[in-house]
CSV table of C-alpha atoms and ligand atoms in Angstrom, one decimal:
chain,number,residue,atom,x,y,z
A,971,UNK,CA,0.0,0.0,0.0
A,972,UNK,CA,1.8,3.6,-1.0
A,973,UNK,CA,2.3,5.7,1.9
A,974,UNK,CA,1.2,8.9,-0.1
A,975,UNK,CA,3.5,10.6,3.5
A,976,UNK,CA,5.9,13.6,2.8
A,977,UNK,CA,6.2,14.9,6.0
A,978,UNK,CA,6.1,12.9,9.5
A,979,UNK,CA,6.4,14.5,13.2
A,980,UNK,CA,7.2,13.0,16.3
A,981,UNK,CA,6.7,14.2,19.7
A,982,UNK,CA,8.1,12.6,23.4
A,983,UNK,CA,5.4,12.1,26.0
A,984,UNK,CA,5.0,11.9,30.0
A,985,UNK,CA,8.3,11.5,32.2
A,986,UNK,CA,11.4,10.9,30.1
A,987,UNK,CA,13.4,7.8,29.6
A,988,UNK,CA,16.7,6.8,28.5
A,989,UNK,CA,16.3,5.8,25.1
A,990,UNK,CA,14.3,8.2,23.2
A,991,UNK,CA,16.8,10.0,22.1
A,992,UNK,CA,17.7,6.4,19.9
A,993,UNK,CA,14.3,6.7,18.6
A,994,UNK,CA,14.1,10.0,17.8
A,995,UNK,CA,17.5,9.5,15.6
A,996,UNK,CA,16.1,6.3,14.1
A,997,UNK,CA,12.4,7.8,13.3
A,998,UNK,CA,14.3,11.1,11.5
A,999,UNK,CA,17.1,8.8,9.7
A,1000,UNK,CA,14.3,6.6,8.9
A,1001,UNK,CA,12.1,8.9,7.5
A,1002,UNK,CA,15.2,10.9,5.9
A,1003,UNK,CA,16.0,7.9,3.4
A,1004,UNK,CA,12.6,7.4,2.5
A,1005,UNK,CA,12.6,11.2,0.9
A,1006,UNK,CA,10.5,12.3,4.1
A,1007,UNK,CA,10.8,15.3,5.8
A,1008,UNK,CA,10.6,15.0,9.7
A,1009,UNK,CA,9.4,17.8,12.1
A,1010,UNK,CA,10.3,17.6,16.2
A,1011,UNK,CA,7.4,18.7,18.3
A,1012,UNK,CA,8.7,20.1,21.7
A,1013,UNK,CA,7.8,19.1,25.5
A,1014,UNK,CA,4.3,16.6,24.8
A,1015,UNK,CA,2.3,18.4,22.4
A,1016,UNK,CA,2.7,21.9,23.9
A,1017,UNK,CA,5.2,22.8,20.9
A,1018,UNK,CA,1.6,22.9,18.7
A,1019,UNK,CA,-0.6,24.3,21.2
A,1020,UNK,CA,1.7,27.1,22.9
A,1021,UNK,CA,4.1,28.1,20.1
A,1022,UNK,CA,5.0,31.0,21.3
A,1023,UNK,CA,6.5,29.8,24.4
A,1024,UNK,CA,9.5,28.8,22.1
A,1025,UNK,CA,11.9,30.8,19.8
A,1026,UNK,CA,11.8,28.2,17.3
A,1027,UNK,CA,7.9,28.5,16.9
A,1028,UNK,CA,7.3,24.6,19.3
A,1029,UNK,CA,8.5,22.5,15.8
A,1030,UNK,CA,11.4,22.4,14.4
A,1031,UNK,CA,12.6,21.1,11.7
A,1032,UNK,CA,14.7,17.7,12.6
A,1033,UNK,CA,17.5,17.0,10.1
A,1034,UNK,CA,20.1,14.1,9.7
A,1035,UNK,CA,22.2,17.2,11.3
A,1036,UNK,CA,19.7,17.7,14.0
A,1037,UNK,CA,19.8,13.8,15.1
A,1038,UNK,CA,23.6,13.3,14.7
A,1039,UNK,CA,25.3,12.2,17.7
A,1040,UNK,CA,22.4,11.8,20.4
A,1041,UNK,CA,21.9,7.8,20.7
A,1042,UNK,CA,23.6,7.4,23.7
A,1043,UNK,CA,22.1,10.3,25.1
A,1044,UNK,CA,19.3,10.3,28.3
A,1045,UNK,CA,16.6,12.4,28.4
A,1046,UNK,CA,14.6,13.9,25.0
A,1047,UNK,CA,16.2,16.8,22.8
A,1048,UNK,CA,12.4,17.5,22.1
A,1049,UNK,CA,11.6,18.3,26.1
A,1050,UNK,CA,8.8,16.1,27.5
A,1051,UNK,CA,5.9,17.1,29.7
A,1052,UNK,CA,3.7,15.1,32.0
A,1053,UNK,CA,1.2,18.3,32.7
A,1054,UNK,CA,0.1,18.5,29.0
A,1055,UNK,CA,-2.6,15.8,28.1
A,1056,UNK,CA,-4.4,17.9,25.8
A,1057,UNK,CA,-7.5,15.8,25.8
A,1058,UNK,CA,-8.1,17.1,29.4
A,1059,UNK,CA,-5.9,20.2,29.3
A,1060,UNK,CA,-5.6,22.2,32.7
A,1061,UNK,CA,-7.0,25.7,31.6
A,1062,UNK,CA,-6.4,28.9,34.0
A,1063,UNK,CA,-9.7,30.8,33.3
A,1064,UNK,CA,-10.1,34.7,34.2
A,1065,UNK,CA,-11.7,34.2,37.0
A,1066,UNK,CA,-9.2,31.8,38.6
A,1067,UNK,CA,-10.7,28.7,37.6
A,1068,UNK,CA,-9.1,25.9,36.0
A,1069,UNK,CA,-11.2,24.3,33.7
A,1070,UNK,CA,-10.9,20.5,31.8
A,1071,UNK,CA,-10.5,21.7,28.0
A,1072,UNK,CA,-10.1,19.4,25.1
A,1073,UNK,CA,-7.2,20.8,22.4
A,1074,UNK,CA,-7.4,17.9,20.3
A,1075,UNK,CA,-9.1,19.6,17.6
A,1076,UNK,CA,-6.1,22.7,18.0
A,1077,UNK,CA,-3.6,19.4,16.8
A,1078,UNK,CA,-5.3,18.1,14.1
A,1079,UNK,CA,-6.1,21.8,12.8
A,1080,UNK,CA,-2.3,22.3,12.9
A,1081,UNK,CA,-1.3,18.9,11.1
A,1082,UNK,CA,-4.0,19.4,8.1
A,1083,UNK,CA,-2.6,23.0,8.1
A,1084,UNK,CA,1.2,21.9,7.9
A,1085,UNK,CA,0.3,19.0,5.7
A,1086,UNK,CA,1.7,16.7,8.0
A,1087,UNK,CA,0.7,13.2,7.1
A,1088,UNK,CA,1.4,11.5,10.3
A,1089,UNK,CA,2.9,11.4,14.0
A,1090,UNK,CA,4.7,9.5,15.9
A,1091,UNK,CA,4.2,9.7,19.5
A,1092,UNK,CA,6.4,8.2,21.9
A,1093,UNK,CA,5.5,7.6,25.3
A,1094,UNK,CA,3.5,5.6,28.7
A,1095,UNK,CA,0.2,4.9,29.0
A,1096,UNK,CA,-0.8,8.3,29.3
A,1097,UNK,CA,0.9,9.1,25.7
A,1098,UNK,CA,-0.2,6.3,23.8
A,1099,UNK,CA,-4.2,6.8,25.2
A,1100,UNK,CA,-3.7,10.8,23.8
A,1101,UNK,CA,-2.3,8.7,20.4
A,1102,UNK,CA,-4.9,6.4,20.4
A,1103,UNK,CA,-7.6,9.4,20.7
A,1104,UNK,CA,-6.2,11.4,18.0
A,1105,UNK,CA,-6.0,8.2,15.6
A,1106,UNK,CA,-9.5,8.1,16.4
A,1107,UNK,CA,-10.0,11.4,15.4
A,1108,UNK,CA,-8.5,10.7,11.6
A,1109,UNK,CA,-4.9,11.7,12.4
A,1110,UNK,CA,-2.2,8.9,11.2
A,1111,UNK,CA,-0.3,8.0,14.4
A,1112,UNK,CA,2.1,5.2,15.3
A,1113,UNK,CA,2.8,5.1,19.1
A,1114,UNK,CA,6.3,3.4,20.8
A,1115,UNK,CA,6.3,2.0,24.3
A,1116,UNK,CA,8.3,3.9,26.8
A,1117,UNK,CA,8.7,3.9,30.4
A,1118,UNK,CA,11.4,3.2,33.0
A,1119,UNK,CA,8.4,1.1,34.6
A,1120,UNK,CA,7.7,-1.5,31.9
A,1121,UNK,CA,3.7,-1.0,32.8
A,1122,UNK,CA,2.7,-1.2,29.6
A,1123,UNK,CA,1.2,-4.3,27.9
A,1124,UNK,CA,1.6,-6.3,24.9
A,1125,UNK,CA,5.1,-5.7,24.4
A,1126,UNK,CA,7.5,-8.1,25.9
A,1127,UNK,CA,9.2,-4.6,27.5
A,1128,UNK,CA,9.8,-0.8,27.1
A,1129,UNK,CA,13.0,0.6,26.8
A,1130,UNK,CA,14.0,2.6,29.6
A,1131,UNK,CA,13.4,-0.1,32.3
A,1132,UNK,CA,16.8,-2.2,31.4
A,1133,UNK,CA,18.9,0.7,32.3
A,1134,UNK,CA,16.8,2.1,35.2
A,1135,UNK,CA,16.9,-1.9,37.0
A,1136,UNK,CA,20.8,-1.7,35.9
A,1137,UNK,CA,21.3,1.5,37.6
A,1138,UNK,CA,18.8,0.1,40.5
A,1139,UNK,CA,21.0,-2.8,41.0
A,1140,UNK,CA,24.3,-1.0,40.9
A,1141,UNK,CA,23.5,0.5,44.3
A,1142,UNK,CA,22.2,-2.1,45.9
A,1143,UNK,CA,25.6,-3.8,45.2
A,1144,UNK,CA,27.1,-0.7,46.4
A,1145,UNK,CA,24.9,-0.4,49.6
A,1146,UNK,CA,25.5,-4.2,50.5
A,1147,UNK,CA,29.0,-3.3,51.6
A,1148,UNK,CA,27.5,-0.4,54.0
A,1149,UNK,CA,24.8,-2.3,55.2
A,1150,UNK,CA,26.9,-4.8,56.0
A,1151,UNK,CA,30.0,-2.7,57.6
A,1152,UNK,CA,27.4,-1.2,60.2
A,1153,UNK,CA,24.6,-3.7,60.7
A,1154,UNK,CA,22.0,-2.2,59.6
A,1155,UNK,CA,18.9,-2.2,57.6
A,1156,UNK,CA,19.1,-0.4,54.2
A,1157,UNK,CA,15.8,0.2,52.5
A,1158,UNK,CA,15.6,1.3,48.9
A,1159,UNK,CA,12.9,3.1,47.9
A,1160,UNK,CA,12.6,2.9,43.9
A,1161,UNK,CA,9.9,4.2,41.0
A,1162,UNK,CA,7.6,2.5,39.0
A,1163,UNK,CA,4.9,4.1,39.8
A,1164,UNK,CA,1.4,1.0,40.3
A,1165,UNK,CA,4.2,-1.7,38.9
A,1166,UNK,CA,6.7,-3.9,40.6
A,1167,UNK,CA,8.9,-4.6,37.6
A,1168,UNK,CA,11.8,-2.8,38.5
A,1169,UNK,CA,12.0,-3.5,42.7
A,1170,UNK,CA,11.8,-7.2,41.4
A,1171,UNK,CA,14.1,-7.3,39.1
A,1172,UNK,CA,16.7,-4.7,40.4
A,1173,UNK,CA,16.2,-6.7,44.1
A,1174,UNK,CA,16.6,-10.4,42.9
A,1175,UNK,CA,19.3,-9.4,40.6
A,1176,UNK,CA,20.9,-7.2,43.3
A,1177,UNK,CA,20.1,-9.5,46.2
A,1178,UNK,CA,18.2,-8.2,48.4
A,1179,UNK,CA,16.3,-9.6,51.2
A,1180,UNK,CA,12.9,-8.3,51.1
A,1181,UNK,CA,11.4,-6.9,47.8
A,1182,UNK,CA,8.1,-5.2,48.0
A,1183,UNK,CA,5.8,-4.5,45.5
A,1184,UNK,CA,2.4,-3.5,44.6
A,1185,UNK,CA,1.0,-6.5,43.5
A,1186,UNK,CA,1.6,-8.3,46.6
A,1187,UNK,CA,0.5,-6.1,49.7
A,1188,UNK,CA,2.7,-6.3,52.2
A,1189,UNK,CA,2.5,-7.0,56.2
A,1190,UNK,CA,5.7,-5.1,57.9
A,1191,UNK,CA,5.8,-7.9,60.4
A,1192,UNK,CA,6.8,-9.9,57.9
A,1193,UNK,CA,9.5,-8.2,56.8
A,1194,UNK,CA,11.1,-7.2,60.8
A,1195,UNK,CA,10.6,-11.4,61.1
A,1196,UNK,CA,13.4,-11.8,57.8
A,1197,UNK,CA,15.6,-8.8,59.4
A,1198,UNK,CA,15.6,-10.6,62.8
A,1199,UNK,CA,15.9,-14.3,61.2
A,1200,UNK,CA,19.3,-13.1,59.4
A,1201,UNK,CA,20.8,-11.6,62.7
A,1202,UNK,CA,19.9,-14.9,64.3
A,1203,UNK,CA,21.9,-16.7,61.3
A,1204,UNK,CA,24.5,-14.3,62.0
A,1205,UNK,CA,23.4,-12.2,59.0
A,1206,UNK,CA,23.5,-8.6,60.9
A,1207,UNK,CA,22.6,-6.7,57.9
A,1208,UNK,CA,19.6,-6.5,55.4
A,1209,UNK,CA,18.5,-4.8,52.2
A,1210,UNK,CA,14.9,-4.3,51.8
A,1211,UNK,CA,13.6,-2.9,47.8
A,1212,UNK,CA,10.4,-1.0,47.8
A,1213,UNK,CA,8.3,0.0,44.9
A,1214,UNK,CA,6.8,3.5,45.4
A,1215,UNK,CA,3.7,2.2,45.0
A,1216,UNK,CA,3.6,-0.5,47.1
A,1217,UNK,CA,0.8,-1.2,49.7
A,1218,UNK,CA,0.4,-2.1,53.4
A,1219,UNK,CA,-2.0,-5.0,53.8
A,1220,UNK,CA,-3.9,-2.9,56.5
A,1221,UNK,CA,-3.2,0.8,55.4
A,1222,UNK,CA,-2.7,2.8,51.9
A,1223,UNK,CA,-0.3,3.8,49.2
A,1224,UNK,CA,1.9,6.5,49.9
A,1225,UNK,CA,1.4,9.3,48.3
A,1226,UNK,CA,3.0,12.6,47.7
A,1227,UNK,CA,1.0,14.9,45.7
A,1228,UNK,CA,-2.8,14.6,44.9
A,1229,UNK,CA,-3.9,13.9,40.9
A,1230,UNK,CA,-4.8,17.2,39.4
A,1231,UNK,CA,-6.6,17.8,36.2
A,1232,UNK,CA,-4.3,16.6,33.2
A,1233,UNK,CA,-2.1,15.5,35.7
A,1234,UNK,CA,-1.5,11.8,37.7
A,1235,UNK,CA,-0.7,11.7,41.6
A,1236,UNK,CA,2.7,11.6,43.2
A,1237,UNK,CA,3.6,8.5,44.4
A,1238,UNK,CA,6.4,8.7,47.2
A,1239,UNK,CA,7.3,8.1,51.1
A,1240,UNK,CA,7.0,4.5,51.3
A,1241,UNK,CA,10.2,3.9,52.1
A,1242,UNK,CA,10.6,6.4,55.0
A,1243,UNK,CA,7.5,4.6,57.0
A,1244,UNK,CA,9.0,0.9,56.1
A,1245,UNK,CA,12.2,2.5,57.2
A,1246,UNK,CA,10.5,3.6,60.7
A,1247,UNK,CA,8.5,0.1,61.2
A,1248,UNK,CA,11.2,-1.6,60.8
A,1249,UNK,CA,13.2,0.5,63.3
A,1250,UNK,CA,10.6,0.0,65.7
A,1251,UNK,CA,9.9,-3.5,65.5
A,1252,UNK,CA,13.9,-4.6,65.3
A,1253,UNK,CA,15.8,-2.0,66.9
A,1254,UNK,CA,18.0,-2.2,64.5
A,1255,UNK,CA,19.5,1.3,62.9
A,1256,UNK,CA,17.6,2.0,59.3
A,1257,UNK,CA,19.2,4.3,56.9
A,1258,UNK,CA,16.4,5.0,53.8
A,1259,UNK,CA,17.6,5.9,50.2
A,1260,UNK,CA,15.3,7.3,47.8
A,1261,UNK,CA,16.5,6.4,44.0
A,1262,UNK,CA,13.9,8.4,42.7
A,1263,UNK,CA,14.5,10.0,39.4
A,1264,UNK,CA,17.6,9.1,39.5
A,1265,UNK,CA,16.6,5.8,37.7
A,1266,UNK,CA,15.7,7.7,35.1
A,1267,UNK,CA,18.7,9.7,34.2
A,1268,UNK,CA,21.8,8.8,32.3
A,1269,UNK,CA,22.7,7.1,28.8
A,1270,UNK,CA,20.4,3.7,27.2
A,1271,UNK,CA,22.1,0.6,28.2
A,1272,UNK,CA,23.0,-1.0,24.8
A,1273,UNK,CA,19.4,-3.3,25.0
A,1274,UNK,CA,17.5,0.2,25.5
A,1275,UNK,CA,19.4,1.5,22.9
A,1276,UNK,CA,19.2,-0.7,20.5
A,1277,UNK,CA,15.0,-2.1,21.2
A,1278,UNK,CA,14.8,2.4,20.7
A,1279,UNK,CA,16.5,1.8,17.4
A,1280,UNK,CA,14.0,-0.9,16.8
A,1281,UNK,CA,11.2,0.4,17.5
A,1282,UNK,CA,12.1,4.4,15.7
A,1283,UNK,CA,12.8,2.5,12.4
A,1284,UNK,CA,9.4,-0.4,12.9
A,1285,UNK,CA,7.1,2.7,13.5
A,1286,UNK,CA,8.2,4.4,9.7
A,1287,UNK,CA,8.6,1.0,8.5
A,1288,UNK,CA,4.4,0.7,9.9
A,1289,UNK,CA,3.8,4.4,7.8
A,1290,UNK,CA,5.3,3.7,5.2
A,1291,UNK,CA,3.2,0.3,4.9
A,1292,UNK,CA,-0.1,2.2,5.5
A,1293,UNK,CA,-0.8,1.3,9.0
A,1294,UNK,CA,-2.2,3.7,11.6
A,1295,UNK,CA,-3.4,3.5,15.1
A,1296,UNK,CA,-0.9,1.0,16.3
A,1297,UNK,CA,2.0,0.7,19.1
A,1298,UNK,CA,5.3,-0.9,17.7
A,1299,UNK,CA,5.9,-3.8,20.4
A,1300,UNK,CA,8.8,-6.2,21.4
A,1301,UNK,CA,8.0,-9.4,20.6
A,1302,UNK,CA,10.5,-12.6,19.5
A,1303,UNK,CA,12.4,-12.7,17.8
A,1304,UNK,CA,10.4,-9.1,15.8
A,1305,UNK,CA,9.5,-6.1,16.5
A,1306,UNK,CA,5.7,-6.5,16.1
A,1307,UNK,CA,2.4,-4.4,15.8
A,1308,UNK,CA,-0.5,-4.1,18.2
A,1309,UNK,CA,-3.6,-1.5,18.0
A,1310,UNK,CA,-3.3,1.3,20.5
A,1311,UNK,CA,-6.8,0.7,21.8
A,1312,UNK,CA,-5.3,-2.5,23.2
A,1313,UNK,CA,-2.9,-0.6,25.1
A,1314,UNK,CA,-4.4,2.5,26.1
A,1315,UNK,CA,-5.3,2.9,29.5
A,1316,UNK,CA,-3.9,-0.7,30.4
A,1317,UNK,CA,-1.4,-1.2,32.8
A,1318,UNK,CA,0.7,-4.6,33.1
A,1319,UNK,CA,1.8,-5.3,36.5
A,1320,UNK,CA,3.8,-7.9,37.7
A,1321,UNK,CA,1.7,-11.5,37.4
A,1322,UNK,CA,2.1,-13.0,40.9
A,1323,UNK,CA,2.8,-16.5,38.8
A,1324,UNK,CA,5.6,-15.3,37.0
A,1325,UNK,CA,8.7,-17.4,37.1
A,1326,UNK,CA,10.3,-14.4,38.4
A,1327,UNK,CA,8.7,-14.1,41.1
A,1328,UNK,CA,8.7,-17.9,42.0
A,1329,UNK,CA,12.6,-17.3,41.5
A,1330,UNK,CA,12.5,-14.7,44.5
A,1331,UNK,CA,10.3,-17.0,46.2
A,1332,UNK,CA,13.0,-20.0,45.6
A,1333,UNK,CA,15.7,-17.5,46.6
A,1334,UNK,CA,14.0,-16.9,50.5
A,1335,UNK,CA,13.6,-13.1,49.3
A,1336,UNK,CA,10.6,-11.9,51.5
A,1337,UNK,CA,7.7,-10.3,49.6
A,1338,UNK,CA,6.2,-9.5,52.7
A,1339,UNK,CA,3.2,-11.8,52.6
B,2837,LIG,O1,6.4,6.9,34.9
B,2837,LIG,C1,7.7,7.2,35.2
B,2837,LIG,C2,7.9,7.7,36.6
B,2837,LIG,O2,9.3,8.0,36.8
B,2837,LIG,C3,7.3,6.9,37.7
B,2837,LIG,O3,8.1,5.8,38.0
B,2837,LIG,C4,7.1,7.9,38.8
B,2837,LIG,O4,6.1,7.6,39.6
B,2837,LIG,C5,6.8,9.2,38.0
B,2837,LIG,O5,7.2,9.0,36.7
B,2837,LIG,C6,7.4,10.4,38.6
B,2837,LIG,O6,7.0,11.5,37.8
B,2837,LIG,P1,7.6,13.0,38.0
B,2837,LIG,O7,8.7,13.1,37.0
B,2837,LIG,O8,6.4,13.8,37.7
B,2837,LIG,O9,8.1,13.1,39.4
């Protein structure tokens, strides 16, 4: 099926992740050799619907020039935004309101303007629902999976998560020598917002003791009884991994800041009150870190890097072929294609039979349960 596509754009989505500068490269490259011309849509969509908050007019044009050298690169040369959904668009009235506005139509009116033929919009959840809706609306879009969290479903994984759970378990090798110098309890607090994928694989591969995560609700008994079942053993320290999101059995998810209009809630804190439960209940000292966005910083591990490259180059490859309304996902041994309606506003979380867990299980790691 001919394309019929002269001109593409691509915009980044929602909190950034290492990787998309790979994708943007490949998606421009891509779309280079194929006679294309590729525009850059800065911070979320907010480069169509506030131009002039940028000297560049919000789109620029991105060249083989433009893209040269950024692969390795974190974070987005476009900007990102997680305050910009414009399907439910935070509006400051004149009398102090703030009302709900929908700016999709502003985003279509600008591509049928600029004769752009298509978009490809990388992001979460949040993203790829905005794609899906504009798809629905007639606009030619091709979403790719990102997130640090690996929430999303129908693709194997996103990139960002590899090189966030490599960073992850970097310090908990690092804090295992602390921990284990002073006796003490070291609990890491990490991201990953209503998923356990990365406190589960960043704390089996970084052997920890206890590893807490939202699909399991935890009981902080449990977790005192490992701490004092090691020092009995002779053990003195331990290393307990907490997703942000993770849940007491008997109380709720911590939570930092309250959703807002266009905007999700906080999640954050969890760590601290393990950290004082478990000083209570063991009287052992407790030192918290907080990896926080940290995990989200710094260049694509070479499997981020290269599933980016993957995906940049599989979502022309899908425009070029015609298609529309569709994520690019990591399947084996292919890249593959799945609607966006089958993603949007689906999360993946851990499944409690995975072979993962039942290796943490096998492993004595605590899930507090
Ligand atoms: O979705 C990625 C993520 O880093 C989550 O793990 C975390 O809850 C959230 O974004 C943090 O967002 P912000 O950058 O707004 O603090």
């Amino acid at each position: 099926m001919s394309s019929h596509i002269r001109r593409i754009a691509v915009c980044t989505g929602g909190g950034d992740a290492p990787g998309l500068n790979a994708v943007i490269r490949a998606v421009a490259i891509a779309a280079a050799n194929r006679g294309w011309e590729c525009y850059g849509i800065r911070e979320g969509f907010n480069g169509i619907l506030f131009p002039e908050r940028y000297p560049d007019g919000g789109v620029f044009r991105l060249t083989r020039d433009r893209v040269r050298g950024i692969g390795h690169l974190g974070g987005t040369i476009l900007g990102t935004t997680n305050k910009g959904n414009p399907l439910h668009f935070p509006m400051k009235m004149s009398d102090g309101t703030t009302k709900d506005m929908d700016l999709s139509g502003d985003i279509l009116a600008f591509f049928a303007r600029k004769e752009i033929d298509a978009l490809v919009s990388i992001g979460g959840d949040g993203s790829l629902t905005i794609a899906n809706a504009l798809h629905q609306k007639g606009l030619r879009v091709v979403g790719v999976p990102k997130t640090i969290d690996n929430d999303l479903d129908k693709t194997f994984t996103t990139f960002g998560f590899d090189t966030a759970v490599g960073f992850a378990t970097e310090c908990l090798d690092r804090l295992h020598s602390t921990a284990e110098s002073h006796q003490r309890v070291m609990v890491v607090e990490v991201m990953g917002r209503y998923a356990g994928w990365i406190a589960l694989h960043a704390g089996i591969a970084g052997a920890a003791q206890a590893i807490l995560i939202p699909e399991i609700p935890f009981d902080v008994d449990k977790v005192a009884a490992k701490v004092r079942a090691r020092d009995s053993e002779g053990r003195m320290y331990s290393i307990v991994v907490v997703a942000e999101g993770a849940e007491p059995v008997d109380g709720h998810r911590a939570i930092l800041a309250p959703a807002e209009i266009g905007h999700a809630e906080r999640l954050g804190g969890v760590g601290d009150r393990i950290g004082r439960a478990l000083a209570e209940r063991t009287g052992k000292d407790v030192r918290v870190v907080v990896l926080g966005h940290l995990l989200r910083g710094g260049s694509p591990t070479s499997f981020d890097r290269l599933a980016a490259m993957r995906f940049g180059s599989a979502a022309v490859r899908a425009l070029d072929e015609g298609q529309s309304g569709i994520m690019v996902a990591l399947g084996f041994p292919n890249v593959n294609y799945v609607a966006l309606e089958e993603v949007a506003g689906r999360m993946k979380g851990v499944p409690l039979d995975s072979d993962t867990v039942q290796t943490g299980r096998d492993l004595g790691i605590c899930f507090g349960d």
